[in-house]
Rosetta silent file (secondary structure, phi, psi, omega in degrees, C-alpha in Angstrom):
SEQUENCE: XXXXXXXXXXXXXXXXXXXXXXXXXXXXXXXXXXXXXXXXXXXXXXXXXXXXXXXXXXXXXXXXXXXXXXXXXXXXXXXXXXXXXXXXXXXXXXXXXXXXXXXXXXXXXXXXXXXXXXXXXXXXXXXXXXXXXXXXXXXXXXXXXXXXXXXXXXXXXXXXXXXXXXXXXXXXXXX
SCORE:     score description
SCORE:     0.000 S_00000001
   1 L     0.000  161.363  177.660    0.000    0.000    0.000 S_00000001
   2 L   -93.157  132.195 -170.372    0.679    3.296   -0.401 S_00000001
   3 L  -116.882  113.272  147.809    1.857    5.444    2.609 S_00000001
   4 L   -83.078  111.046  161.963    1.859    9.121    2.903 S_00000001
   5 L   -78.251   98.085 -155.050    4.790    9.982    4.355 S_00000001
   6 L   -83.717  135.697  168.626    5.162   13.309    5.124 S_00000001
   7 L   -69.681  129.943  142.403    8.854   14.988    4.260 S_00000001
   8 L   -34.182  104.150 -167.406   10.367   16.880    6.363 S_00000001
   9 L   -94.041  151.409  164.637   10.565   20.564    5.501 S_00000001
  10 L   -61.946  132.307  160.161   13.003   23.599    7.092 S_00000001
  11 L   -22.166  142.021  142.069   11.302   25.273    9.621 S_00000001
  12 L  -107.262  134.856 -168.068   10.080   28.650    8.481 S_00000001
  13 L   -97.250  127.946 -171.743   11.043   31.360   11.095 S_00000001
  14 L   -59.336  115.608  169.901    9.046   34.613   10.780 S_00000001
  15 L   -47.479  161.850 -175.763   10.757   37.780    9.948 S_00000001
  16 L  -106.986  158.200  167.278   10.567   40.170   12.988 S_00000001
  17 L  -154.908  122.002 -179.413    9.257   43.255   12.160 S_00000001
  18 L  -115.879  160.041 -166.204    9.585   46.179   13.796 S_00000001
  19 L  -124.331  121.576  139.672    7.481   49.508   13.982 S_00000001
  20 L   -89.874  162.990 -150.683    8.459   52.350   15.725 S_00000001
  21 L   -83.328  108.151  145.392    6.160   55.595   16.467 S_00000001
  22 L   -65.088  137.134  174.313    7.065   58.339   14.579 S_00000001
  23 L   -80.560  135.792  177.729    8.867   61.171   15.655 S_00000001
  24 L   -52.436  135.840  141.715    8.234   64.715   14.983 S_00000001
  25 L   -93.000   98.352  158.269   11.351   66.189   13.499 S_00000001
  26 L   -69.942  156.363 -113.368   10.988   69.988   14.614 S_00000001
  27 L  -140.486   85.310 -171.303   11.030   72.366   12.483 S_00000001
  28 L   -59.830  174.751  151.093   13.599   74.895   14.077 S_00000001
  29 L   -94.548  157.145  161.137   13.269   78.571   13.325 S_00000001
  30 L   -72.362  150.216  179.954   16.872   80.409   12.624 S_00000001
  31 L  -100.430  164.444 -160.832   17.564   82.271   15.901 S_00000001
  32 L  -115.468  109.421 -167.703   18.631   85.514   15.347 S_00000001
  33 L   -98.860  149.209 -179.465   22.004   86.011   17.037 S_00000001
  34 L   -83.903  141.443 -154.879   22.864   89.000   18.664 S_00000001
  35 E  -117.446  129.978  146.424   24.924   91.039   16.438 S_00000001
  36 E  -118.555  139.593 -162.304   27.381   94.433   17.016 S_00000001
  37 E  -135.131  125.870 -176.502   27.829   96.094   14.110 S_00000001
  38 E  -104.373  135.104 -166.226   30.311   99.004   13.626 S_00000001
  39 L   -61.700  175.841 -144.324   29.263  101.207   10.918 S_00000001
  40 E  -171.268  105.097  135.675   31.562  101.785    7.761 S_00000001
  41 E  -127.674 -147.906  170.563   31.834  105.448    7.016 S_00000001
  42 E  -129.271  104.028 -160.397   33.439  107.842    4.941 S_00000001
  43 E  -118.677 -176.411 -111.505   35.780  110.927    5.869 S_00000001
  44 E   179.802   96.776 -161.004   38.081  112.915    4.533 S_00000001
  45 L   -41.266  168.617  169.713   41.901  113.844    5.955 S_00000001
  46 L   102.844  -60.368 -153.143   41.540  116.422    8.106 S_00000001
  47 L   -76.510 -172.395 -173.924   37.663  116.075    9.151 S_00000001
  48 E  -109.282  146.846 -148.872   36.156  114.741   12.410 S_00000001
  49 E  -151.392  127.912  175.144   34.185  111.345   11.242 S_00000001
  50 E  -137.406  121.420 -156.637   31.615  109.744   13.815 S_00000001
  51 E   -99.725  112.139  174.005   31.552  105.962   13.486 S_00000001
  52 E   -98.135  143.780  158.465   28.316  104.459   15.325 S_00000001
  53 E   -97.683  113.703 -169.812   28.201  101.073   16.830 S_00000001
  54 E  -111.265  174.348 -165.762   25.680   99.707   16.795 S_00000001
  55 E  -118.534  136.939  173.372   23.504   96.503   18.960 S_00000001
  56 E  -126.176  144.454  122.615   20.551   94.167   16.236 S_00000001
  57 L    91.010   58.907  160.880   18.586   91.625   17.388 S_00000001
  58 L   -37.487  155.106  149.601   18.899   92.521   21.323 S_00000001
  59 L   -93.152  129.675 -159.687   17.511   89.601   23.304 S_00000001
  60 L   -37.977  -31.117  179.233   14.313   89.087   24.732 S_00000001
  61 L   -97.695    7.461  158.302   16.118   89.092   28.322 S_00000001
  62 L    56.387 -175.865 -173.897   17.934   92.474   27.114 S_00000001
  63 E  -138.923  118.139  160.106   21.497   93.082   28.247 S_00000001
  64 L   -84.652  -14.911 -172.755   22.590   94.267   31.607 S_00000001
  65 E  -155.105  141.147  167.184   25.963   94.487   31.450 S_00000001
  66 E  -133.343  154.304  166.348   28.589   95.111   28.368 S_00000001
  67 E  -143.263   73.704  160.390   32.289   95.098   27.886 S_00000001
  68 E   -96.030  135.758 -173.687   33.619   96.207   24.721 S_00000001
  69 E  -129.002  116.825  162.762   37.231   96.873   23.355 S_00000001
  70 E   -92.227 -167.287  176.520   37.632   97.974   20.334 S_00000001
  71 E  -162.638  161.590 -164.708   40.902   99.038   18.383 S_00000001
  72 E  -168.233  148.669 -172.219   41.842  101.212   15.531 S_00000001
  73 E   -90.312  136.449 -169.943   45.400  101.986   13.791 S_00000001
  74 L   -88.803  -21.816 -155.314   46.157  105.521   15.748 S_00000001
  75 L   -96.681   36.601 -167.117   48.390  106.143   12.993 S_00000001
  76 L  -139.770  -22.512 -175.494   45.337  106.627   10.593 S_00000001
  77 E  -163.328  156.467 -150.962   42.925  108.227   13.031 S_00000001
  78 E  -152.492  120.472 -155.962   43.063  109.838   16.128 S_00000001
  79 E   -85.328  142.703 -170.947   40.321  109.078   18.800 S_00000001
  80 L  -117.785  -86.209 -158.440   38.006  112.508   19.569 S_00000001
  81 L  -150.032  174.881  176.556   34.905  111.487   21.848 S_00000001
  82 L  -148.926  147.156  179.722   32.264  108.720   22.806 S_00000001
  83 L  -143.685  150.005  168.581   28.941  109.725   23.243 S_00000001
  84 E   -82.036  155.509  178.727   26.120  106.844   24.230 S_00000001
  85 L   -75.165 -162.104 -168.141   23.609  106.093   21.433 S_00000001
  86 L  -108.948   -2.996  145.908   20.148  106.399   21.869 S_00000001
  87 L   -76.466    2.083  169.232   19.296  102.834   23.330 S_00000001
  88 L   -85.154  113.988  164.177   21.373  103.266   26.455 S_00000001
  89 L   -83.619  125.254 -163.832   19.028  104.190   29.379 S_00000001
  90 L    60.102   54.619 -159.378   20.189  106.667   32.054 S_00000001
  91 L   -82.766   45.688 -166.323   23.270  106.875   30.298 S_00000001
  92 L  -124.311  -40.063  178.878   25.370  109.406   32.597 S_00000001
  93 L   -90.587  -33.050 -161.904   24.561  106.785   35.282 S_00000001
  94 L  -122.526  -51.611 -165.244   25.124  103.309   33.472 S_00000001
  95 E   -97.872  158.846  168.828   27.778  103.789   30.409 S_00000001
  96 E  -155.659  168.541 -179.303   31.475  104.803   30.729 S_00000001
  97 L  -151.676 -175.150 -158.371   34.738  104.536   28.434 S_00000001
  98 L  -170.523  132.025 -177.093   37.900  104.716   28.534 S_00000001
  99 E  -126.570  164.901  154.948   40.867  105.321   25.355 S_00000001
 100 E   174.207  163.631  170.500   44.370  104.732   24.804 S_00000001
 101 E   -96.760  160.990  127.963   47.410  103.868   22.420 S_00000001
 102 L  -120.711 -131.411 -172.850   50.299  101.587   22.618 S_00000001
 103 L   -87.528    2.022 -174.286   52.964  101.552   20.241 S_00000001
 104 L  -129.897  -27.738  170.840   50.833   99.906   17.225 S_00000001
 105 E   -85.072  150.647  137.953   47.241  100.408   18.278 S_00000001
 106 E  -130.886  145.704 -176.568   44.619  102.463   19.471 S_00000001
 107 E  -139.180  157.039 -160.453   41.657  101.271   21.627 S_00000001
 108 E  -127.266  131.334 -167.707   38.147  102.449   23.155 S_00000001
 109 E  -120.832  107.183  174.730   36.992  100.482   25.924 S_00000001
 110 E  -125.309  125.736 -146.708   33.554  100.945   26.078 S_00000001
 111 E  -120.857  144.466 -178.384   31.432   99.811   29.444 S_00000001
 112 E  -127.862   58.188 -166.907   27.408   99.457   30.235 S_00000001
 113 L   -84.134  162.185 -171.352   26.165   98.442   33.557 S_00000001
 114 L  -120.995  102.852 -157.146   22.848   98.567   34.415 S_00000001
 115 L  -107.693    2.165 -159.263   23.501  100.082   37.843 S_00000001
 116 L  -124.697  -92.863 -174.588   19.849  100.727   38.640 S_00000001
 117 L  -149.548  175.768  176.859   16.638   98.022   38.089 S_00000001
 118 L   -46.120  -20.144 -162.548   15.467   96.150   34.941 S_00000001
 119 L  -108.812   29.010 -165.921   14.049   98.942   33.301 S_00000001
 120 L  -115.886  -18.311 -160.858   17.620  100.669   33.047 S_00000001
 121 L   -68.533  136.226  161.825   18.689   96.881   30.698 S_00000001
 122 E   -76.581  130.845 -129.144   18.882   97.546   27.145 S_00000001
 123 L  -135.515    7.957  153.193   16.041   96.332   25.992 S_00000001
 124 L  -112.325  167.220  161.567   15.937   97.553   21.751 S_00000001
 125 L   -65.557   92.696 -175.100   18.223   97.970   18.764 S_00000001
 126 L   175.410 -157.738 -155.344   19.716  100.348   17.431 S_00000001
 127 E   -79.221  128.189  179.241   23.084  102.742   18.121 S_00000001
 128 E  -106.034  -33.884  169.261   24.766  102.001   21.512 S_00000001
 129 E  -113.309  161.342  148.670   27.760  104.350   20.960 S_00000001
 130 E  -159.742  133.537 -165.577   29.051  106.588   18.456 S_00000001
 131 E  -108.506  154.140 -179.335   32.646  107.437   18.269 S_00000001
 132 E  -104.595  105.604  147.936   34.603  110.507   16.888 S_00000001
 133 E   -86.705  168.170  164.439   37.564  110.509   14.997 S_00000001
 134 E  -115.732  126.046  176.676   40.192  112.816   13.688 S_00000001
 135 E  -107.652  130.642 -169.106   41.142  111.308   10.348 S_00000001
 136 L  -124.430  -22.198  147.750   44.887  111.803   10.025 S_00000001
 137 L   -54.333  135.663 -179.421   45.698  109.747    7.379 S_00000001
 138 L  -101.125    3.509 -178.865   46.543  111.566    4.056 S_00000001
 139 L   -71.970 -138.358  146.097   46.088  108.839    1.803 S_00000001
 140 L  -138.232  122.286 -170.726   42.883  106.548   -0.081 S_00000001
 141 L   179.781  164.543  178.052   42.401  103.799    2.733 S_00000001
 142 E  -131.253  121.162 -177.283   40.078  101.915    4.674 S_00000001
 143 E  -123.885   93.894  169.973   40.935  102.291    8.667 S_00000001
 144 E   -65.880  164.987 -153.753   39.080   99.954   10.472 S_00000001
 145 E  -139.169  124.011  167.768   37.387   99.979   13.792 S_00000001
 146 E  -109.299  150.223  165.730   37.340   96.160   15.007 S_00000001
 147 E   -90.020  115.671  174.226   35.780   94.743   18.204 S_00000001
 148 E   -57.342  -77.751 -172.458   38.802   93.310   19.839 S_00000001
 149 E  -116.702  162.320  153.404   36.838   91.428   22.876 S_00000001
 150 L   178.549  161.116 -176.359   33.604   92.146   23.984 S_00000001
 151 L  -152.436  137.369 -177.156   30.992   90.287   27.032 S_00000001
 152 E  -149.990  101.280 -160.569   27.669   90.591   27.266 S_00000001
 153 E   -92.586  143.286 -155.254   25.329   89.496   30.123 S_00000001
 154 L  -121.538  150.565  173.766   21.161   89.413   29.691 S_00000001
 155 L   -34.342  -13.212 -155.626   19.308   90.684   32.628 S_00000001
 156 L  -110.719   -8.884 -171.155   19.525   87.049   34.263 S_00000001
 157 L    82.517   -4.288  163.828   23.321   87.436   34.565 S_00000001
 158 L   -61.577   95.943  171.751   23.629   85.137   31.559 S_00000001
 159 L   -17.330  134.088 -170.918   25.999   85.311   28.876 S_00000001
 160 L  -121.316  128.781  148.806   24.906   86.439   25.649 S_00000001
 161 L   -24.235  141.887  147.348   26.535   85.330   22.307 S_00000001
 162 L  -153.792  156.390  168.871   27.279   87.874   19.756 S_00000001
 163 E   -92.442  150.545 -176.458   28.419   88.144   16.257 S_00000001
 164 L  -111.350 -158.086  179.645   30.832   91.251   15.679 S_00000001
 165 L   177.911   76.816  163.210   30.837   93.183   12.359 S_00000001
 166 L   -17.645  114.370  168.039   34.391   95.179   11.066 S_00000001
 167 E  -119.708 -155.871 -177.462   33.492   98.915   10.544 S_00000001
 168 E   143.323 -167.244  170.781   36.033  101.724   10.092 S_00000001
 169 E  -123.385  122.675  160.149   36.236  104.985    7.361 S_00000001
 170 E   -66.071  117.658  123.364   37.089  104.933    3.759 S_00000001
 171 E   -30.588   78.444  160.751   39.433  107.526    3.372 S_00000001
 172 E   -70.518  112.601 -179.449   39.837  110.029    0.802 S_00000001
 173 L   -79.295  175.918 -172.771   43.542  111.411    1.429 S_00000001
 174 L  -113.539  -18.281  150.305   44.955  115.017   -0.320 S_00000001
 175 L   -91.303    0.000    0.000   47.553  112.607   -1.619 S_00000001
């Protein structure tokens, strides 16, 4: 007689399969970094030239305290005055400066404490300083105003980032 025998087959072992949830990928915004930006103007030997520095895209938690040093070749422009911009509040009481050369440089130290309460913090954009030269070069040149260092603390005592931005004057010289 005939027998079904059944053959022996390989097991078959089940693929695994796995599902995970998906996750939202968020959708950043760009953040807006806090920027100082020293203007690029244009003078003339001889005249007095006023270079403003300026603060964009303050932070919501404003800035209580600054320390900037900037620097300029003395042998191109000769430091005049500092006057605070028009975002510095109670500025007789909160900003100060400070100048000098050494033998290759000159630099402007310019300082912002918020010496009072939050509503003294700078807390918009726009010109935080603006400095006066003597342009003393006689030449066609560009004599830049750099931020050497600079620190900047938000109302919270918190560091602040910042991007920096090369200003100066183009020079027309009488030579």
């Amino acid at each position: 007689p005939d027998i079904d025998i059944p053959i022996p087959t390989s097991p078959q072992t089940p693929t695994p399969t796995f599902t995970t949830a998906p996750t939202a990928t968020p959708t950043k915004t760009p953040k807006k970094y806090f920027e100082v930006d020293v203007d690029t103007v244009k003078g003339n030997t001889g005249d007095l030239v006023t270079v403003p520095v300026s603060f964009i895209n303050v932070p919501e938690n404003e800035i209580s305290t600054t320390k900037i040093t900037l620097n300029y070749n003395s042998s191109l422009l000769e430091f005049v005055s500092v006057e605070p911009g028009s975002i510095v509040p109670n500025p007789k009481l909160n900003f100060s400066y400070s100048n000098g050369t050494d033998e290759f440089d000159g630099f402007i130290n310019l300082q912002y404490t918020n010496n009072s309460d939050y509503t003294a913090c700078i807390n918009k954009d726009g010109v935080f300083a603006n400095i006066t030269f003597k342009v003393v070069c006689t030449y066609d040149r560009h004599a830049k105003v750099v931020v050497q260092s600079g620190m900047f603390k938000d109302r919270n005592l918190n560091k602040v980032p910042y991007y920096s931005y090369i200003g100066g004057i183009n020079i027309s010289g009488i030579e």
